[in-house]
CSV table of N, CA and C in Angstrom, one decimal:
chain,number,residue,atom,x,y,z
E,1,UNK,N,-92.8,-4.6,-10.1
E,1,UNK,CA,-93.4,-3.4,-9.8
E,1,UNK,C,-93.2,-2.4,-10.9
E,2,UNK,N,-94.2,-1.7,-11.3
E,2,UNK,CA,-94.0,-0.7,-12.4
E,2,UNK,C,-94.3,0.7,-11.8
E,3,UNK,N,-93.7,1.7,-12.4
E,3,UNK,CA,-93.9,3.1,-11.9
E,3,UNK,C,-94.9,3.8,-12.7
E,4,UNK,N,-95.6,4.8,-12.1
E,4,UNK,CA,-96.5,5.6,-12.9
E,4,UNK,C,-95.8,6.9,-13.4
E,5,UNK,N,-94.5,7.1,-13.0
E,5,UNK,CA,-93.8,8.2,-13.4
E,5,UNK,C,-93.2,8.0,-14.8
E,6,UNK,N,-93.4,8.9,-15.7
E,6,UNK,CA,-92.9,8.7,-17.1
E,6,UNK,C,-91.4,8.6,-17.0
E,7,UNK,N,-90.8,7.7,-17.8
E,7,UNK,CA,-89.4,7.5,-18.0
E,7,UNK,C,-88.8,6.5,-17.0
E,8,UNK,N,-89.5,6.0,-16.1
E,8,UNK,CA,-89.0,5.0,-15.1
E,8,UNK,C,-89.4,3.6,-15.6
E,9,UNK,N,-88.5,2.7,-15.5
E,9,UNK,CA,-88.7,1.3,-15.9
E,9,UNK,C,-89.1,0.5,-14.6
E,10,UNK,N,-89.2,-0.8,-14.8
E,10,UNK,CA,-89.6,-1.7,-13.7
E,10,UNK,C,-88.5,-1.8,-12.6
E,11,UNK,N,-88.9,-1.9,-11.4
E,11,UNK,CA,-88.0,-2.1,-10.2
E,11,UNK,C,-87.5,-3.5,-10.2
E,12,UNK,N,-86.2,-3.7,-10.0
E,12,UNK,CA,-85.6,-5.0,-10.0
E,12,UNK,C,-84.6,-5.1,-8.8
E,13,UNK,N,-84.2,-6.2,-8.4
E,13,UNK,CA,-83.2,-6.4,-7.4
E,13,UNK,C,-81.9,-7.0,-8.0
E,14,UNK,N,-80.8,-6.4,-7.7
E,14,UNK,CA,-79.5,-6.8,-8.4
E,14,UNK,C,-78.4,-6.9,-7.3
E,15,UNK,N,-77.5,-7.8,-7.6
E,15,UNK,CA,-76.2,-7.9,-6.8
E,15,UNK,C,-75.2,-6.9,-7.4
E,16,UNK,N,-74.7,-6.1,-6.5
E,16,UNK,CA,-73.8,-5.0,-6.9
E,16,UNK,C,-72.4,-5.4,-6.4
E,17,UNK,N,-71.4,-5.4,-7.2
E,17,UNK,CA,-70.0,-5.7,-6.8
E,17,UNK,C,-69.4,-4.6,-5.9
E,18,UNK,N,-68.3,-4.9,-5.2
E,18,UNK,CA,-67.5,-3.9,-4.6
E,18,UNK,C,-67.1,-2.9,-5.6
E,19,UNK,N,-67.1,-1.6,-5.2
E,19,UNK,CA,-66.7,-0.6,-6.1
E,19,UNK,C,-66.0,0.6,-5.3
E,20,UNK,N,-65.1,1.2,-6.0
E,20,UNK,CA,-64.4,2.4,-5.5
E,20,UNK,C,-64.9,3.6,-6.3
E,21,UNK,N,-65.1,4.7,-5.6
E,21,UNK,CA,-65.6,6.0,-6.2
E,21,UNK,C,-64.7,7.1,-5.7
E,22,UNK,N,-64.1,7.8,-6.7
E,22,UNK,CA,-63.4,9.0,-6.3
E,22,UNK,C,-64.2,10.2,-6.8
E,23,UNK,N,-64.2,11.3,-5.9
E,23,UNK,CA,-65.0,12.4,-6.3
E,23,UNK,C,-65.1,13.5,-5.2
E,24,UNK,N,-66.0,14.4,-5.4
E,24,UNK,CA,-66.2,15.5,-4.5
E,24,UNK,C,-67.3,15.1,-3.5
E,25,UNK,N,-67.0,15.2,-2.2
E,25,UNK,CA,-68.0,14.9,-1.2
E,25,UNK,C,-68.4,16.2,-0.6
E,26,UNK,N,-69.7,16.6,-0.6
E,26,UNK,CA,-70.1,17.9,-0.1
E,26,UNK,C,-71.5,17.7,0.5
E,27,UNK,N,-71.9,18.7,1.3
E,27,UNK,CA,-73.3,18.8,1.8
E,27,UNK,C,-73.8,20.1,1.1
E,28,UNK,N,-74.8,20.0,0.3
E,28,UNK,CA,-75.4,21.1,-0.4
E,28,UNK,C,-76.9,21.1,-0.3
E,29,UNK,N,-77.5,22.2,-0.7
E,29,UNK,CA,-79.0,22.3,-0.8
E,29,UNK,C,-79.4,21.6,-2.1
E,30,UNK,N,-80.6,21.3,-2.2
E,30,UNK,CA,-81.1,20.6,-3.5
E,30,UNK,C,-80.9,21.6,-4.6
E,31,UNK,N,-81.0,22.9,-4.4
E,31,UNK,CA,-80.8,23.8,-5.5
E,31,UNK,C,-79.4,23.9,-6.0
E,32,UNK,N,-78.5,23.5,-5.2
E,32,UNK,CA,-77.0,23.6,-5.6
E,32,UNK,C,-76.5,22.3,-6.3
E,33,UNK,N,-77.4,21.3,-6.4
E,33,UNK,CA,-77.0,20.0,-7.0
E,33,UNK,C,-76.4,20.1,-8.4
E,34,UNK,N,-77.1,20.8,-9.3
E,34,UNK,CA,-76.6,20.9,-10.7
E,34,UNK,C,-75.2,21.5,-10.8
E,35,UNK,N,-75.0,22.6,-10.1
E,35,UNK,CA,-73.7,23.3,-10.1
E,35,UNK,C,-72.6,22.4,-9.5
E,36,UNK,N,-73.0,21.7,-8.5
E,36,UNK,CA,-72.0,20.8,-7.8
E,36,UNK,C,-71.6,19.6,-8.8
E,37,UNK,N,-72.6,19.1,-9.5
E,37,UNK,CA,-72.3,18.0,-10.4
E,37,UNK,C,-71.3,18.4,-11.4
E,38,UNK,N,-71.5,19.5,-12.1
E,38,UNK,CA,-70.6,20.0,-13.1
E,38,UNK,C,-69.2,20.1,-12.6
E,39,UNK,N,-69.1,20.8,-11.4
E,39,UNK,CA,-67.8,21.1,-10.8
E,39,UNK,C,-67.1,19.7,-10.4
E,40,UNK,N,-67.9,18.8,-9.8
E,40,UNK,CA,-67.4,17.6,-9.3
E,40,UNK,C,-66.8,16.7,-10.4
E,41,UNK,N,-67.6,16.6,-11.5
E,41,UNK,CA,-67.2,15.7,-12.6
E,41,UNK,C,-65.9,16.3,-13.3
E,42,UNK,N,-65.9,17.6,-13.5
E,42,UNK,CA,-64.7,18.2,-14.1
E,42,UNK,C,-63.5,18.1,-13.2
E,43,UNK,N,-63.6,18.4,-11.9
E,43,UNK,CA,-62.5,18.3,-11.0
E,43,UNK,C,-62.0,16.8,-10.9
E,44,UNK,N,-62.9,15.9,-10.8
E,44,UNK,CA,-62.5,14.5,-10.7
E,44,UNK,C,-61.8,14.0,-12.0
E,45,UNK,N,-62.4,14.4,-13.1
E,45,UNK,CA,-61.7,14.0,-14.4
E,45,UNK,C,-60.3,14.5,-14.5
E,46,UNK,N,-60.1,15.8,-14.0
E,46,UNK,CA,-58.7,16.3,-14.0
E,46,UNK,C,-57.8,15.5,-13.1
E,47,UNK,N,-58.3,15.1,-12.0
E,47,UNK,CA,-57.5,14.3,-11.0
E,47,UNK,C,-57.1,12.9,-11.7
E,48,UNK,N,-58.1,12.3,-12.3
E,48,UNK,CA,-57.9,11.0,-12.9
E,48,UNK,C,-56.9,11.1,-14.0
E,49,UNK,N,-57.0,12.2,-14.8
E,49,UNK,CA,-56.1,12.4,-15.9
E,49,UNK,C,-54.6,12.6,-15.4
E,50,UNK,N,-54.5,13.4,-14.3
E,50,UNK,CA,-53.2,13.7,-13.7
E,50,UNK,C,-52.6,12.4,-13.1
E,51,UNK,N,-53.5,11.5,-12.6
E,51,UNK,CA,-53.0,10.2,-12.0
E,51,UNK,C,-52.9,9.1,-13.1
E,52,UNK,N,-53.2,9.5,-14.3
E,52,UNK,CA,-53.1,8.6,-15.5
E,52,UNK,C,-54.0,7.3,-15.2
E,53,UNK,N,-55.2,7.6,-14.7
E,53,UNK,CA,-56.2,6.5,-14.4
E,53,UNK,C,-57.4,6.7,-15.3
E,54,UNK,N,-58.0,5.6,-15.7
E,54,UNK,CA,-59.2,5.6,-16.5
E,54,UNK,C,-60.4,5.8,-15.7
E,55,UNK,N,-61.2,6.9,-16.0
E,55,UNK,CA,-62.5,7.0,-15.3
E,55,UNK,C,-63.5,5.9,-15.7
E,56,UNK,N,-64.2,5.4,-14.7
E,56,UNK,CA,-65.3,4.5,-14.9
E,56,UNK,C,-66.6,5.2,-15.1
E,57,UNK,N,-67.6,4.6,-14.7
E,57,UNK,CA,-69.0,5.2,-14.8
E,57,UNK,C,-69.1,6.5,-13.9
E,58,UNK,N,-69.6,7.6,-14.5
E,58,UNK,CA,-69.9,8.7,-13.6
E,58,UNK,C,-71.1,8.4,-12.7
E,59,UNK,N,-71.0,8.9,-11.5
E,59,UNK,CA,-72.0,8.5,-10.5
E,59,UNK,C,-72.2,9.6,-9.4
E,60,UNK,N,-73.2,9.5,-8.7
E,60,UNK,CA,-73.5,10.3,-7.6
E,60,UNK,C,-74.1,9.5,-6.4
E,61,UNK,N,-73.5,9.5,-5.3
E,61,UNK,CA,-74.0,8.7,-4.1
E,61,UNK,C,-74.6,9.7,-3.1
E,62,UNK,N,-75.8,9.4,-2.6
E,62,UNK,CA,-76.5,10.3,-1.7
E,62,UNK,C,-76.5,9.6,-0.3
E,63,UNK,N,-76.0,10.3,0.7
E,63,UNK,CA,-75.9,9.8,2.1
E,63,UNK,C,-77.0,10.5,2.9
E,64,UNK,N,-77.6,11.5,2.5
E,64,UNK,CA,-78.7,12.2,3.2
E,64,UNK,C,-79.6,12.9,2.1
E,65,UNK,N,-80.9,12.9,2.4
E,65,UNK,CA,-81.9,13.5,1.5
E,65,UNK,C,-82.1,15.0,1.8
E,66,UNK,N,-82.7,15.7,0.8
E,66,UNK,CA,-83.0,17.1,0.9
E,66,UNK,C,-83.8,17.3,2.2
E,67,UNK,N,-83.7,18.5,2.8
E,67,UNK,CA,-83.2,19.8,2.1
E,67,UNK,C,-81.7,19.9,2.1
E,68,UNK,N,-80.9,19.3,3.0
E,68,UNK,CA,-79.5,19.4,2.9
E,68,UNK,C,-79.0,18.1,2.4
E,69,UNK,N,-78.4,18.0,1.2
E,69,UNK,CA,-78.0,16.7,0.6
E,69,UNK,C,-76.5,16.5,0.9
E,70,UNK,N,-76.2,15.3,1.4
E,70,UNK,CA,-74.8,14.9,1.6
E,70,UNK,C,-74.5,13.9,0.4
E,71,UNK,N,-73.6,14.3,-0.4
E,71,UNK,CA,-73.4,13.4,-1.6
E,71,UNK,C,-71.9,13.4,-2.0
E,72,UNK,N,-71.6,12.3,-2.8
E,72,UNK,CA,-70.3,12.1,-3.4
E,72,UNK,C,-70.6,12.0,-4.9
E,73,UNK,N,-70.0,13.0,-5.7
E,73,UNK,CA,-70.2,13.0,-7.1
E,73,UNK,C,-68.8,12.8,-7.8
E,74,UNK,N,-68.7,11.8,-8.6
E,74,UNK,CA,-67.4,11.5,-9.3
E,74,UNK,C,-67.5,10.3,-10.2
E,75,UNK,N,-66.4,9.5,-10.2
E,75,UNK,CA,-66.3,8.4,-11.1
E,75,UNK,C,-65.9,7.1,-10.4
E,76,UNK,N,-66.4,6.0,-10.8
E,76,UNK,CA,-65.9,4.7,-10.3
E,76,UNK,C,-64.5,4.6,-10.8
E,77,UNK,N,-63.6,3.9,-10.0
E,77,UNK,CA,-62.2,3.7,-10.4
E,77,UNK,C,-62.0,2.2,-10.1
E,78,UNK,N,-61.3,1.5,-11.1
E,78,UNK,CA,-61.0,0.1,-10.9
E,78,UNK,C,-60.1,-0.1,-9.6
E,79,UNK,N,-60.3,-1.1,-8.9
E,79,UNK,CA,-59.6,-1.4,-7.7
E,79,UNK,C,-58.0,-1.3,-7.9
E,80,UNK,N,-57.6,-1.8,-9.0
E,80,UNK,CA,-56.2,-1.8,-9.3
E,80,UNK,C,-55.6,-0.4,-9.6
E,81,UNK,N,-56.4,0.6,-9.7
E,81,UNK,CA,-56.0,2.0,-10.0
E,81,UNK,C,-56.1,2.9,-8.8
E,82,UNK,N,-56.7,2.4,-7.7
E,82,UNK,CA,-57.0,3.2,-6.5
E,82,UNK,C,-55.7,3.8,-5.9
E,83,UNK,N,-54.7,3.0,-5.8
E,83,UNK,CA,-53.4,3.4,-5.2
E,83,UNK,C,-52.8,4.6,-6.0
E,84,UNK,N,-52.8,4.5,-7.3
E,84,UNK,CA,-52.2,5.6,-8.1
E,84,UNK,C,-53.1,6.8,-8.1
E,85,UNK,N,-54.4,6.7,-7.8
E,85,UNK,CA,-55.2,7.9,-7.7
E,85,UNK,C,-55.2,8.6,-6.3
E,86,UNK,N,-54.9,7.8,-5.3
E,86,UNK,CA,-55.0,8.2,-3.9
E,86,UNK,C,-54.2,9.5,-3.6
E,87,UNK,N,-53.0,9.5,-4.0
E,87,UNK,CA,-52.1,10.7,-3.7
E,87,UNK,C,-52.6,12.0,-4.3
E,88,UNK,N,-52.9,11.9,-5.6
E,88,UNK,CA,-53.4,13.1,-6.4
E,88,UNK,C,-54.8,13.5,-5.8
E,89,UNK,N,-55.7,12.6,-5.6
E,89,UNK,CA,-57.0,12.9,-5.1
E,89,UNK,C,-56.9,13.6,-3.7
E,90,UNK,N,-56.1,13.0,-2.8
E,90,UNK,CA,-56.0,13.6,-1.5
E,90,UNK,C,-55.4,15.0,-1.6
E,91,UNK,N,-54.4,15.2,-2.4
E,91,UNK,CA,-53.8,16.5,-2.6
E,91,UNK,C,-54.8,17.6,-3.1
E,92,UNK,N,-55.8,17.1,-3.8
E,92,UNK,CA,-56.8,18.1,-4.4
E,92,UNK,C,-58.0,18.1,-3.6
E,93,UNK,N,-58.1,17.4,-2.4
E,93,UNK,CA,-59.2,17.5,-1.5
E,93,UNK,C,-60.4,16.6,-2.0
E,94,UNK,N,-60.1,15.6,-2.8
E,94,UNK,CA,-61.2,14.7,-3.2
E,94,UNK,C,-61.2,13.5,-2.3
E,95,UNK,N,-62.4,12.9,-2.3
E,95,UNK,CA,-62.6,11.7,-1.4
E,95,UNK,C,-62.5,10.4,-2.3
E,96,UNK,N,-62.1,9.3,-1.7
E,96,UNK,CA,-62.2,8.0,-2.3
E,96,UNK,C,-63.0,7.1,-1.3
E,97,UNK,N,-64.1,6.6,-1.8
E,97,UNK,CA,-64.9,5.7,-1.0
E,97,UNK,C,-64.9,4.3,-1.6
E,98,UNK,N,-64.9,3.3,-0.6
E,98,UNK,CA,-65.1,1.9,-1.0
E,98,UNK,C,-66.5,1.5,-0.6
E,99,UNK,N,-67.2,1.0,-1.6
E,99,UNK,CA,-68.6,0.6,-1.3
E,99,UNK,C,-68.5,-1.0,-1.4
E,100,UNK,N,-69.0,-1.6,-0.3
E,100,UNK,CA,-68.9,-3.1,-0.3
E,100,UNK,C,-69.9,-3.7,-1.3
E,101,UNK,N,-69.7,-5.0,-1.6
E,101,UNK,CA,-70.7,-5.6,-2.5
E,101,UNK,C,-72.0,-5.8,-1.7
E,102,UNK,N,-73.1,-5.9,-2.4
E,102,UNK,CA,-74.4,-6.1,-1.7
E,102,UNK,C,-75.6,-6.2,-2.7
E,103,UNK,N,-76.7,-6.1,-2.2
E,103,UNK,CA,-78.0,-6.2,-2.9
E,103,UNK,C,-78.6,-4.8,-3.0
E,104,UNK,N,-79.1,-4.4,-4.2
E,104,UNK,CA,-79.7,-3.1,-4.3
E,104,UNK,C,-81.0,-3.2,-5.1
E,105,UNK,N,-81.9,-2.3,-4.9
E,105,UNK,CA,-83.1,-2.1,-5.7
E,105,UNK,C,-82.6,-1.2,-6.9
E,106,UNK,N,-83.1,-1.5,-8.1
E,106,UNK,CA,-82.6,-0.7,-9.3
E,106,UNK,C,-83.8,-0.4,-10.2
E,107,UNK,N,-83.7,0.7,-10.8
E,107,UNK,CA,-84.6,1.0,-11.9
E,107,UNK,C,-83.8,1.9,-12.9
E,108,UNK,N,-84.3,2.1,-14.1
E,108,UNK,CA,-83.7,2.9,-15.1
E,108,UNK,C,-84.6,4.1,-15.4
E,109,UNK,N,-84.0,5.3,-15.4
E,109,UNK,CA,-84.8,6.5,-15.8
E,109,UNK,C,-84.3,6.8,-17.2
E,110,UNK,N,-85.2,6.9,-18.1
E,110,UNK,CA,-84.9,7.1,-19.5
E,110,UNK,C,-85.7,8.3,-20.0
E,111,UNK,N,-85.3,9.5,-19.6
E,111,UNK,CA,-86.1,10.7,-19.9
E,111,UNK,C,-85.1,11.9,-19.7
E,112,UNK,N,-85.7,13.1,-19.8
E,112,UNK,CA,-84.9,14.3,-19.7
E,112,UNK,C,-84.3,14.5,-18.2
E,113,UNK,N,-83.3,15.2,-18.1
E,113,UNK,CA,-82.7,15.5,-16.8
E,113,UNK,C,-83.6,16.3,-15.9
E,114,UNK,N,-84.5,17.1,-16.5
E,114,UNK,CA,-85.4,17.9,-15.7
E,114,UNK,C,-86.4,17.0,-15.0
E,115,UNK,N,-86.7,15.8,-15.5
E,115,UNK,CA,-87.6,14.9,-14.8
E,115,UNK,C,-87.0,13.9,-13.8
E,116,UNK,N,-85.6,14.0,-13.7
E,116,UNK,CA,-84.9,13.1,-12.8
E,116,UNK,C,-85.3,13.3,-11.3
E,117,UNK,N,-85.5,14.5,-10.8
E,117,UNK,CA,-85.9,14.6,-9.4
E,117,UNK,C,-87.3,13.9,-9.1
E,118,UNK,N,-88.2,14.0,-10.0
E,118,UNK,CA,-89.5,13.4,-9.8
E,118,UNK,C,-89.3,11.8,-9.9
E,119,UNK,N,-88.5,11.4,-10.8
E,119,UNK,CA,-88.2,10.0,-10.9
E,119,UNK,C,-87.5,9.4,-9.6
E,120,UNK,N,-86.5,10.2,-9.1
E,120,UNK,CA,-85.8,9.8,-7.9
E,120,UNK,C,-86.8,9.7,-6.7
E,121,UNK,N,-87.7,10.7,-6.6
E,121,UNK,CA,-88.7,10.7,-5.5
E,121,UNK,C,-89.7,9.5,-5.7
E,122,UNK,N,-90.1,9.2,-6.9
E,122,UNK,CA,-91.0,8.0,-7.1
E,122,UNK,C,-90.3,6.7,-6.7
E,123,UNK,N,-89.0,6.6,-7.2
E,123,UNK,CA,-88.2,5.4,-6.9
E,123,UNK,C,-88.0,5.2,-5.4
E,124,UNK,N,-87.7,6.3,-4.7
E,124,UNK,CA,-87.5,6.3,-3.2
E,124,UNK,C,-88.8,5.9,-2.5
E,125,UNK,N,-89.9,6.4,-2.9
E,125,UNK,CA,-91.2,6.0,-2.3
E,125,UNK,C,-91.5,4.6,-2.6
E,126,UNK,N,-91.2,4.1,-3.7
E,126,UNK,CA,-91.5,2.7,-4.1
E,126,UNK,C,-90.6,1.7,-3.3
E,127,UNK,N,-89.3,2.1,-3.2
E,127,UNK,CA,-88.4,1.2,-2.5
E,127,UNK,C,-88.7,1.2,-1.0
E,128,UNK,N,-89.2,2.3,-0.5
E,128,UNK,CA,-89.6,2.4,1.0
E,128,UNK,C,-90.6,1.3,1.3
E,129,UNK,N,-91.3,0.7,0.4
E,129,UNK,CA,-92.2,-0.3,0.6
E,129,UNK,C,-91.6,-1.7,0.6
E,130,UNK,N,-90.3,-1.8,0.1
E,130,UNK,CA,-89.7,-3.0,-0.1
E,130,UNK,C,-89.4,-3.9,1.2
E,131,UNK,N,-89.1,-3.3,2.3
E,131,UNK,CA,-88.8,-4.2,3.5
E,131,UNK,C,-89.8,-5.3,3.7
E,132,UNK,N,-91.1,-5.0,3.6
E,132,UNK,CA,-92.1,-6.0,3.8
E,132,UNK,C,-92.1,-7.1,2.7
E,133,UNK,N,-91.6,-6.7,1.5
E,133,UNK,CA,-91.7,-7.6,0.4
E,133,UNK,C,-90.3,-8.3,0.1
E,134,UNK,N,-89.2,-7.7,0.6
E,134,UNK,CA,-87.9,-8.3,0.2
E,134,UNK,C,-87.4,-9.1,1.4
E,135,UNK,N,-86.9,-10.3,1.2
E,135,UNK,CA,-86.5,-11.2,2.2
E,135,UNK,C,-85.4,-10.7,3.1
E,136,UNK,N,-84.6,-9.7,2.6
E,136,UNK,CA,-83.5,-9.2,3.4
E,136,UNK,C,-83.9,-8.1,4.4
E,137,UNK,N,-85.1,-7.7,4.5
E,137,UNK,CA,-85.5,-6.8,5.5
E,137,UNK,C,-85.4,-5.3,5.1
E,138,UNK,N,-85.0,-4.5,6.2
E,138,UNK,CA,-85.0,-3.1,6.1
E,138,UNK,C,-83.9,-2.5,5.2
E,139,UNK,N,-84.1,-1.3,4.7
E,139,UNK,CA,-83.2,-0.7,3.8
E,139,UNK,C,-82.0,0.0,4.5
E,140,UNK,N,-80.9,0.1,3.9
E,140,UNK,CA,-79.8,0.8,4.3
E,140,UNK,C,-79.9,2.2,3.7
E,141,UNK,N,-79.7,3.3,4.4
E,141,UNK,CA,-80.0,4.6,3.9
E,141,UNK,C,-78.9,5.1,2.9
E,142,UNK,N,-78.8,4.5,1.8
E,142,UNK,CA,-77.9,5.1,0.8
E,142,UNK,C,-78.4,4.8,-0.6
E,143,UNK,N,-78.4,5.7,-1.4
E,143,UNK,CA,-78.8,5.5,-2.8
E,143,UNK,C,-77.8,6.2,-3.7
E,144,UNK,N,-77.8,5.8,-5.0
E,144,UNK,CA,-76.9,6.4,-5.9
E,144,UNK,C,-77.5,6.3,-7.3
E,145,UNK,N,-76.9,7.1,-8.2
E,145,UNK,CA,-77.2,7.2,-9.6
E,145,UNK,C,-76.0,6.9,-10.4
E,146,UNK,N,-76.2,6.2,-11.5
E,146,UNK,CA,-75.1,6.0,-12.5
E,146,UNK,C,-75.6,6.6,-13.8
E,147,UNK,N,-74.8,7.5,-14.3
E,147,UNK,CA,-75.2,8.2,-15.6
E,147,UNK,C,-74.6,7.4,-16.8
E,148,UNK,N,-75.5,6.7,-17.4
E,148,UNK,CA,-75.2,5.8,-18.5
E,148,UNK,C,-75.0,6.6,-19.8
E,149,UNK,N,-75.8,7.5,-20.1
E,149,UNK,CA,-75.6,8.3,-21.3
E,149,UNK,C,-76.2,9.7,-21.1
E,150,UNK,N,-75.7,10.6,-21.9
E,150,UNK,CA,-76.1,12.0,-21.8
E,150,UNK,C,-76.6,12.4,-23.2
E,151,UNK,N,-77.4,13.4,-23.3
E,151,UNK,CA,-77.9,13.8,-24.6
E,151,UNK,C,-76.9,14.5,-25.5
E,152,UNK,N,-77.2,14.6,-26.7
E,152,UNK,CA,-76.3,15.3,-27.6
E,152,UNK,C,-76.5,16.8,-27.5
E,153,UNK,N,-75.6,17.6,-28.0
E,153,UNK,CA,-75.8,19.1,-28.0
E,153,UNK,C,-77.0,19.5,-28.8
E,154,UNK,N,-77.4,18.7,-29.8
E,154,UNK,CA,-78.5,19.1,-30.6
E,154,UNK,C,-79.8,19.1,-29.9
E,155,UNK,N,-80.0,18.2,-28.9
E,155,UNK,CA,-81.2,18.1,-28.1
E,155,UNK,C,-80.9,17.8,-26.7
E,156,UNK,N,-80.6,18.8,-25.9
E,156,UNK,CA,-80.2,18.6,-24.5
E,156,UNK,C,-81.3,18.2,-23.6
E,157,UNK,N,-82.6,18.3,-24.0
E,157,UNK,CA,-83.7,17.9,-23.1
E,157,UNK,C,-84.0,16.5,-23.1
E,158,UNK,N,-83.4,15.7,-24.0
E,158,UNK,CA,-83.8,14.3,-24.2
E,158,UNK,C,-82.5,13.4,-24.2
E,159,UNK,N,-82.7,12.2,-24.0
E,159,UNK,CA,-81.5,11.3,-24.2
E,159,UNK,C,-80.8,10.9,-23.0
E,160,UNK,N,-81.2,11.3,-21.8
E,160,UNK,CA,-80.5,10.9,-20.6
E,160,UNK,C,-81.0,9.5,-20.2
E,161,UNK,N,-80.0,8.7,-19.9
E,161,UNK,CA,-80.3,7.4,-19.3
E,161,UNK,C,-79.5,7.3,-18.0
E,162,UNK,N,-80.3,7.2,-16.9
E,162,UNK,CA,-79.7,7.2,-15.6
E,162,UNK,C,-80.2,5.9,-14.8
E,163,UNK,N,-79.3,5.2,-14.2
E,163,UNK,CA,-79.7,4.0,-13.4
E,163,UNK,C,-79.8,4.5,-12.0
E,164,UNK,N,-80.9,4.3,-11.3
E,164,UNK,CA,-81.1,4.6,-9.9
E,164,UNK,C,-81.0,3.4,-9.1
E,165,UNK,N,-80.3,3.5,-8.0
E,165,UNK,CA,-80.1,2.3,-7.1
E,165,UNK,C,-80.4,2.7,-5.6
E,166,UNK,N,-80.7,1.8,-4.8
E,166,UNK,CA,-80.9,2.0,-3.4
E,166,UNK,C,-80.4,0.7,-2.7
E,167,UNK,N,-79.5,0.8,-1.8
E,167,UNK,CA,-78.9,-0.3,-1.1
E,167,UNK,C,-79.9,-1.1,-0.3
E,168,UNK,N,-79.8,-2.4,-0.3
E,168,UNK,CA,-80.6,-3.3,0.6
E,168,UNK,C,-79.6,-4.0,1.5
E,169,UNK,N,-80.0,-4.3,2.7
E,169,UNK,CA,-79.1,-5.0,3.6
E,169,UNK,C,-78.7,-6.4,3.1
C-alpha cells in the first residue's frame, strides 16, 4: 500500500518486541500536544539522568484520539534498567508502561513536523482498512510514534523522520 500524503512511505507489517517506556502520561487537547511533548521529553530526560539510565528512542503512545488525546510521551528504557528508573520516575510522577510484543502496521514519515498530523491521519485511515486484509483480524486501539531524527537548528522545517505504528492483534 502506498500513501498519497507527501512524506509517507509504504505501509508494512512488523513484529515489535516487548518494550518499556517511561514518560509523562496525560490527557490533553490536540492543540496542547506540542507543549506537552517538549515538557515530557525534558522531564523524562532529567529522570533518566538522575537514575543514571540511558534513554532509548523518544516516542509517544496514543491511547485515545482527538479531540481529547490520552498519551504517554517519553523514552524507551531497556528492561534491565527499569528497576533503577522506577523509584525516581514514581517520585516525579512519571509513568512506566510495559508494552507486550506483537504485530504492528508501520510507515515512515519523512517530512516537516508541521505535516505530521496529516500523515498520522492518513496512516490511521489506511490502517483502518487492514482488518479485512490482514490475517490477524481487527485492530487494537493503540498507536505510537518513534522520533528517529530531528532537524538541525539551521532548517527546523525539514529533516524530521518519524516512524508511525499501529498495533495489530
